Amino acid sequence: NKLFLKEDKILIGVSGGADSVALLTLLHSLNYNICFAHCNFNLRGKESDEDELFVKRLSEIFNIECYIKSFDVKSFSKKNKISTQMAARELRYKWFEEIRKLTNSKYIAVAHHQDDDIETFFINLIRGTGIRGFLGMKSKKNSIVRPLLGFSRKDIEFYLKGVNQEYRIDSSNTDVKYLRNNIRHHLLPLLKDMNPSFDKTVINEIEYLNDVF
């Protein structure tokens, strides 16, 4: 999709999970000029700290500059009267932009993929965001690029297994008190039972909407 050029420096957001580790591994194997950043949101205690240590080891293994910052998300969330997830998102992207400028990177690469796009579609449908909420994530928007948007979670895990690359598993991804997880673990499996190619159907619908709007 020509999201960036070979000579562009790219800052990658790396949580330690499968998606971001795959993105880091891919761009490194293709010899792109990259650095990466990790946010420790301190929301999962020891698990959050272990994610940070894992990312530090990746930096050493790949010999790539890495930036890490610790955040008090709960205080920011309470002060600004927003959800924890929204607070983490705001803090993350604001800091990523600061690091992008510090490192003279042209773009910030994040690891959203096809499954994220489908889940976001239903989040917007449930919350009611109007037509724009159904247009899906953009592979490129200002300084943000999403190189993995055309791939599924299964594609990503298959790739990581093929290159024997470890990654961290976020235990909060199974907590259905979060709407996204509820959609992922309850709604989507039900819809796939009705239509096994449901993922492709939704992605096609998003593309049709983008063509119209």
mmCIF file of N, CA and C in Angstrom, residues 120-205:
data_model
loop_
_atom_site.group_PDB
_atom_site.id
_atom_site.type_symbol
_atom_site.label_atom_id
_atom_site.label_comp_id
_atom_site.label_asym_id
_atom_site.label_seq_id
_atom_site.Cartn_x
_atom_site.Cartn_y
_atom_site.Cartn_z
ATOM 1 N N THR A 120 -13.780 -3.142 15.918
ATOM 2 C CA THR A 120 -14.056 -1.707 16.019
ATOM 3 C C THR A 120 -15.356 -1.361 15.303
ATOM 4 N N PHE A 121 -15.612 -2.014 14.175
ATOM 5 C CA PHE A 121 -16.859 -1.814 13.433
ATOM 6 C C PHE A 121 -18.062 -2.071 14.346
ATOM 7 N N PHE A 122 -18.014 -3.164 15.097
ATOM 8 C CA PHE A 122 -19.141 -3.510 15.965
ATOM 9 C C PHE A 122 -19.197 -2.643 17.223
ATOM 10 N N ILE A 123 -18.053 -2.226 17.726
ATOM 11 C CA ILE A 123 -18.036 -1.291 18.854
ATOM 12 C C ILE A 123 -18.775 -0.012 18.455
ATOM 13 N N ASN A 124 -18.451 0.481 17.264
ATOM 14 C CA ASN A 124 -19.089 1.709 16.779
ATOM 15 C C ASN A 124 -20.578 1.507 16.501
ATOM 16 N N LEU A 125 -20.927 0.329 16.019
ATOM 17 C CA LEU A 125 -22.333 0.021 15.760
ATOM 18 C C LEU A 125 -23.128 0.016 17.066
ATOM 19 N N ILE A 126 -22.566 -0.601 18.098
ATOM 20 C CA ILE A 126 -23.242 -0.706 19.393
ATOM 21 C C ILE A 126 -23.346 0.658 20.081
ATOM 22 N N ARG A 127 -22.293 1.437 19.994
ATOM 23 C CA ARG A 127 -22.282 2.742 20.662
ATOM 24 C C ARG A 127 -23.005 3.817 19.863
ATOM 25 N N GLY A 128 -23.090 3.610 18.547
ATOM 26 C CA GLY A 128 -23.760 4.579 17.695
ATOM 27 C C GLY A 128 -22.878 5.771 17.376
ATOM 28 N N THR A 129 -22.060 5.641 16.346
ATOM 29 C CA THR A 129 -21.120 6.718 16.000
ATOM 30 C C THR A 129 -21.413 7.348 14.637
ATOM 31 N N GLY A 130 -22.491 6.921 13.986
ATOM 32 C CA GLY A 130 -22.785 7.455 12.666
ATOM 33 C C GLY A 130 -21.976 6.763 11.577
ATOM 34 N N ILE A 131 -22.143 7.216 10.348
ATOM 35 C CA ILE A 131 -21.516 6.586 9.180
ATOM 36 C C ILE A 131 -19.998 6.476 9.318
ATOM 37 N N ARG A 132 -19.351 7.527 9.811
ATOM 38 C CA ARG A 132 -17.883 7.521 9.891
ATOM 39 C C ARG A 132 -17.353 6.381 10.768
ATOM 40 N N GLY A 133 -18.173 5.961 11.709
ATOM 41 C CA GLY A 133 -17.754 4.866 12.578
ATOM 42 C C GLY A 133 -17.724 3.525 11.884
ATOM 43 N N PHE A 134 -18.355 3.441 10.703
ATOM 44 C CA PHE A 134 -18.391 2.187 9.955
ATOM 45 C C PHE A 134 -17.350 2.121 8.841
ATOM 46 N N LEU A 135 -16.535 3.153 8.710
ATOM 47 C CA LEU A 135 -15.565 3.205 7.609
ATOM 48 C C LEU A 135 -14.261 2.475 7.918
ATOM 49 N N GLY A 136 -14.135 1.982 9.133
ATOM 50 C CA GLY A 136 -12.964 1.190 9.488
ATOM 51 C C GLY A 136 -11.721 2.019 9.759
ATOM 52 N N MET A 137 -10.685 1.338 10.212
ATOM 53 C CA MET A 137 -9.409 1.992 10.465
ATOM 54 C C MET A 137 -8.732 2.339 9.143
ATOM 55 N N LYS A 138 -7.932 3.358 9.154
ATOM 56 C CA LYS A 138 -7.189 3.755 7.964
ATOM 57 C C LYS A 138 -5.767 3.179 8.036
ATOM 58 N N SER A 139 -5.296 2.649 6.915
ATOM 59 C CA SER A 139 -3.933 2.117 6.905
ATOM 60 C C SER A 139 -2.904 3.240 7.055
ATOM 61 N N LYS A 140 -3.326 4.463 6.721
ATOM 62 C CA LYS A 140 -2.435 5.614 6.882
ATOM 63 C C LYS A 140 -3.258 6.845 7.201
ATOM 64 N N LYS A 141 -2.936 7.491 8.309
ATOM 65 C CA LYS A 141 -3.630 8.720 8.699
ATOM 66 C C LYS A 141 -2.626 9.635 9.394
ATOM 67 N N ASN A 142 -2.293 10.710 8.704
ATOM 68 C CA ASN A 142 -1.261 11.643 9.195
ATOM 69 C C ASN A 142 0.044 10.882 9.428
ATOM 70 N N SER A 143 0.552 10.858 10.656
ATOM 71 C CA SER A 143 1.835 10.186 10.915
ATOM 72 C C SER A 143 1.665 8.742 11.378
ATOM 73 N N ILE A 144 0.413 8.261 11.431
ATOM 74 C CA ILE A 144 0.143 6.898 11.889
ATOM 75 C C ILE A 144 -0.032 5.961 10.692
ATOM 76 N N VAL A 145 0.696 4.836 10.708
ATOM 77 C CA VAL A 145 0.540 3.818 9.666
ATOM 78 C C VAL A 145 0.228 2.472 10.315
ATOM 79 N N ARG A 146 -0.558 1.668 9.602
ATOM 80 C CA ARG A 146 -0.968 0.348 10.107
ATOM 81 C C ARG A 146 -0.641 -0.710 9.049
ATOM 82 N N PRO A 147 0.593 -1.165 8.997
ATOM 83 C CA PRO A 147 1.017 -2.099 7.941
ATOM 84 C C PRO A 147 0.342 -3.469 7.982
ATOM 85 N N LEU A 148 -0.207 -3.869 9.143
ATOM 86 C CA LEU A 148 -0.778 -5.215 9.265
ATOM 87 C C LEU A 148 -2.289 -5.256 9.095
ATOM 88 N N LEU A 149 -2.878 -4.161 8.670
ATOM 89 C CA LEU A 149 -4.334 -4.063 8.620
ATOM 90 C C LEU A 149 -4.973 -5.078 7.667
ATOM 91 N N GLY A 150 -4.217 -5.550 6.695
ATOM 92 C CA GLY A 150 -4.755 -6.521 5.742
ATOM 93 C C GLY A 150 -4.606 -7.966 6.184
ATOM 94 N N PHE A 151 -4.084 -8.185 7.406
ATOM 95 C CA PHE A 151 -3.830 -9.547 7.878
ATOM 96 C C PHE A 151 -4.665 -9.865 9.116
ATOM 97 N N SER A 152 -5.017 -11.130 9.283
ATOM 98 C CA SER A 152 -5.820 -11.555 10.425
ATOM 99 C C SER A 152 -4.928 -11.929 11.603
ATOM 100 N N ARG A 153 -5.555 -12.089 12.756
ATOM 101 C CA ARG A 153 -4.811 -12.520 13.944
ATOM 102 C C ARG A 153 -4.193 -13.890 13.714
ATOM 103 N N LYS A 154 -4.905 -14.757 13.004
ATOM 104 C CA LYS A 154 -4.372 -16.092 12.701
ATOM 105 C C LYS A 154 -3.147 -16.000 11.801
ATOM 106 N N ASP A 155 -3.176 -15.094 10.818
ATOM 107 C CA ASP A 155 -2.021 -14.885 9.936
ATOM 108 C C ASP A 155 -0.792 -14.500 10.759
ATOM 109 N N ILE A 156 -0.993 -13.597 11.695
ATOM 110 C CA ILE A 156 0.097 -13.069 12.514
ATOM 111 C C ILE A 156 0.686 -14.162 13.399
ATOM 112 N N GLU A 157 -0.171 -14.933 14.050
ATOM 113 C CA GLU A 157 0.305 -16.010 14.922
ATOM 114 C C GLU A 157 1.006 -17.102 14.113
ATOM 115 N N PHE A 158 0.512 -17.362 12.898
ATOM 116 C CA PHE A 158 1.139 -18.342 12.010
ATOM 117 C C PHE A 158 2.547 -17.884 11.629
ATOM 118 N N TYR A 159 2.687 -16.597 11.337
ATOM 119 C CA TYR A 159 3.992 -16.032 10.981
ATOM 120 C C TYR A 159 4.969 -16.161 12.144
ATOM 121 N N LEU A 160 4.533 -15.780 13.337
ATOM 122 C CA LEU A 160 5.412 -15.825 14.509
ATOM 123 C C LEU A 160 5.861 -17.257 14.816
ATOM 124 N N LYS A 161 4.948 -18.207 14.637
ATOM 125 C CA LYS A 161 5.310 -19.608 14.848
ATOM 126 C C LYS A 161 6.337 -20.038 13.822
ATOM 127 N N GLY A 162 6.185 -19.572 12.590
ATOM 128 C CA GLY A 162 7.105 -19.939 11.516
ATOM 129 C C GLY A 162 8.515 -19.432 11.715
ATOM 130 N N VAL A 163 8.643 -18.250 12.348
ATOM 131 C CA VAL A 163 9.985 -17.683 12.587
ATOM 132 C C VAL A 163 10.457 -17.951 14.008
ATOM 133 N N ASN A 164 9.663 -18.740 14.750
ATOM 134 C CA ASN A 164 10.014 -19.133 16.117
ATOM 135 C C ASN A 164 10.243 -17.915 17.028
ATOM 136 N N GLN A 165 9.335 -16.960 16.926
ATOM 137 C CA GLN A 165 9.448 -15.729 17.724
ATOM 138 C C GLN A 165 8.436 -15.737 18.867
ATOM 139 N N GLU A 166 8.934 -15.596 20.081
ATOM 140 C CA GLU A 166 8.061 -15.564 21.249
ATOM 141 C C GLU A 166 7.366 -14.209 21.380
ATOM 142 N N TYR A 167 6.295 -14.181 22.151
ATOM 143 C CA TYR A 167 5.576 -12.940 22.421
ATOM 144 C C TYR A 167 4.825 -13.092 23.743
ATOM 145 N N ARG A 168 4.349 -11.989 24.258
ATOM 146 C CA ARG A 168 3.627 -11.976 25.527
ATOM 147 C C ARG A 168 2.117 -12.095 25.281
ATOM 148 N N ILE A 169 1.419 -12.677 26.252
ATOM 149 C CA ILE A 169 -0.034 -12.778 26.190
ATOM 150 C C ILE A 169 -0.626 -11.920 27.292
ATOM 151 N N ASP A 170 -1.484 -10.984 26.904
ATOM 152 C CA ASP A 170 -2.128 -10.054 27.830
ATOM 153 C C ASP A 170 -3.365 -10.725 28.427
ATOM 154 N N SER A 171 -3.332 -11.011 29.726
ATOM 155 C CA SER A 171 -4.446 -11.710 30.371
ATOM 156 C C SER A 171 -5.735 -10.899 30.340
ATOM 157 N N SER A 172 -5.626 -9.575 30.236
ATOM 158 C CA SER A 172 -6.831 -8.732 30.232
ATOM 159 C C SER A 172 -7.632 -8.894 28.940
ATOM 160 N N ASN A 173 -7.029 -9.512 27.916
ATOM 161 C CA ASN A 173 -7.741 -9.718 26.648
ATOM 162 C C ASN A 173 -8.879 -10.736 26.768
ATOM 163 N N THR A 174 -8.916 -11.445 27.903
ATOM 164 C CA THR A 174 -9.987 -12.426 28.113
ATOM 165 C C THR A 174 -11.090 -11.875 29.016
ATOM 166 N N ASP A 175 -10.896 -10.672 29.535
ATOM 167 C CA ASP A 175 -11.848 -10.066 30.466
ATOM 168 C C ASP A 175 -13.012 -9.448 29.689
ATOM 169 N N VAL A 176 -14.184 -10.070 29.762
ATOM 170 C CA VAL A 176 -15.317 -9.623 28.955
ATOM 171 C C VAL A 176 -16.051 -8.407 29.538
ATOM 172 N N LYS A 177 -15.511 -7.822 30.598
ATOM 173 C CA LYS A 177 -16.098 -6.562 31.082
ATOM 174 C C LYS A 177 -15.783 -5.435 30.090
ATOM 175 N N TYR A 178 -14.752 -5.657 29.254
ATOM 176 C CA TYR A 178 -14.427 -4.704 28.198
ATOM 177 C C TYR A 178 -15.250 -5.058 26.958
ATOM 178 N N LEU A 179 -15.866 -4.061 26.356
ATOM 179 C CA LEU A 179 -16.748 -4.290 25.209
ATOM 180 C C LEU A 179 -16.045 -5.021 24.077
ATOM 181 N N ARG A 180 -14.812 -4.616 23.773
ATOM 182 C CA ARG A 180 -14.083 -5.260 22.670
ATOM 183 C C ARG A 180 -13.933 -6.757 22.914
ATOM 184 N N ASN A 181 -13.592 -7.138 24.131
ATOM 185 C CA ASN A 181 -13.417 -8.555 24.450
ATOM 186 C C ASN A 181 -14.741 -9.304 24.393
ATOM 187 N N ASN A 182 -15.812 -8.641 24.817
ATOM 188 C CA ASN A 182 -17.134 -9.251 24.762
ATOM 189 C C ASN A 182 -17.513 -9.550 23.311
ATOM 190 N N ILE A 183 -17.239 -8.599 22.438
ATOM 191 C CA ILE A 183 -17.509 -8.791 21.011
ATOM 192 C C ILE A 183 -16.639 -9.920 20.457
ATOM 193 N N ARG A 184 -15.357 -9.913 20.826
ATOM 194 C CA ARG A 184 -14.398 -10.907 20.320
ATOM 195 C C ARG A 184 -14.757 -12.325 20.744
ATOM 196 N N HIS A 185 -15.121 -12.494 22.010
ATOM 197 C CA HIS A 185 -15.305 -13.845 22.554
ATOM 198 C C HIS A 185 -16.754 -14.347 22.503
ATOM 199 N N HIS A 186 -17.719 -13.446 22.373
ATOM 200 C CA HIS A 186 -19.120 -13.875 22.383
ATOM 201 C C HIS A 186 -19.857 -13.599 21.075
ATOM 202 N N LEU A 187 -19.841 -12.332 20.625
ATOM 203 C CA LEU A 187 -20.625 -11.969 19.446
ATOM 204 C C LEU A 187 -20.054 -12.553 18.153
ATOM 205 N N LEU A 188 -18.771 -12.350 17.905
ATOM 206 C CA LEU A 188 -18.186 -12.783 16.630
ATOM 207 C C LEU A 188 -18.224 -14.297 16.421
ATOM 208 N N PRO A 189 -17.940 -15.115 17.451
ATOM 209 C CA PRO A 189 -18.056 -16.576 17.246
ATOM 210 C C PRO A 189 -19.480 -16.983 16.855
ATOM 211 N N LEU A 190 -20.486 -16.308 17.433
ATOM 212 C CA LEU A 190 -21.878 -16.605 17.096
ATOM 213 C C LEU A 190 -22.166 -16.268 15.635
ATOM 214 N N LEU A 191 -21.681 -15.107 15.184
ATOM 215 C CA LEU A 191 -21.897 -14.693 13.802
ATOM 216 C C LEU A 191 -21.153 -15.603 12.818
ATOM 217 N N LYS A 192 -19.979 -16.077 13.233
ATOM 218 C CA LYS A 192 -19.205 -16.979 12.364
ATOM 219 C C LYS A 192 -19.869 -18.340 12.239
ATOM 220 N N ASP A 193 -20.638 -18.726 13.262
ATOM 221 C CA ASP A 193 -21.400 -19.971 13.168
ATOM 222 C C ASP A 193 -22.464 -19.851 12.090
ATOM 223 N N MET A 194 -23.028 -18.657 11.970
ATOM 224 C CA MET A 194 -24.064 -18.412 10.956
ATOM 225 C C MET A 194 -23.464 -18.259 9.562
ATOM 226 N N ASN A 195 -22.263 -17.662 9.520
ATOM 227 C CA ASN A 195 -21.590 -17.431 8.238
ATOM 228 C C ASN A 195 -20.083 -17.619 8.434
ATOM 229 N N PRO A 196 -19.554 -18.785 8.067
ATOM 230 C CA PRO A 196 -18.129 -19.078 8.286
ATOM 231 C C PRO A 196 -17.181 -18.048 7.660
ATOM 232 N N SER A 197 -17.614 -17.376 6.596
ATOM 233 C CA SER A 197 -16.760 -16.366 5.953
ATOM 234 C C SER A 197 -17.165 -14.956 6.377
ATOM 235 N N PHE A 198 -17.698 -14.869 7.589
ATOM 236 C CA PHE A 198 -18.220 -13.598 8.097
ATOM 237 C C PHE A 198 -17.159 -12.500 8.104
ATOM 238 N N ASP A 199 -15.911 -12.833 8.492
ATOM 239 C CA ASP A 199 -14.831 -11.837 8.530
ATOM 240 C C ASP A 199 -14.684 -11.145 7.177
ATOM 241 N N LYS A 200 -14.635 -11.968 6.130
ATOM 242 C CA LYS A 200 -14.476 -11.419 4.779
ATOM 243 C C LYS A 200 -15.677 -10.556 4.401
ATOM 244 N N THR A 201 -16.859 -10.978 4.820
ATOM 245 C CA THR A 201 -18.081 -10.223 4.517
ATOM 246 C C THR A 201 -18.026 -8.830 5.118
ATOM 247 N N VAL A 202 -17.614 -8.737 6.386
ATOM 248 C CA VAL A 202 -17.555 -7.429 7.064
ATOM 249 C C VAL A 202 -16.508 -6.534 6.427
ATOM 250 N N ILE A 203 -15.331 -7.097 6.128
ATOM 251 C CA ILE A 203 -14.271 -6.310 5.496
ATOM 252 C C ILE A 203 -14.734 -5.781 4.143
ATOM 253 N N ASN A 204 -15.456 -6.609 3.390
ATOM 254 C CA ASN A 204 -15.994 -6.165 2.101
ATOM 255 C C ASN A 204 -16.990 -5.022 2.285
ATOM 256 N N GLU A 205 -17.831 -5.131 3.318
ATOM 257 C CA GLU A 205 -18.822 -4.082 3.589
ATOM 258 C C GLU A 205 -18.126 -2.768 3.948
#
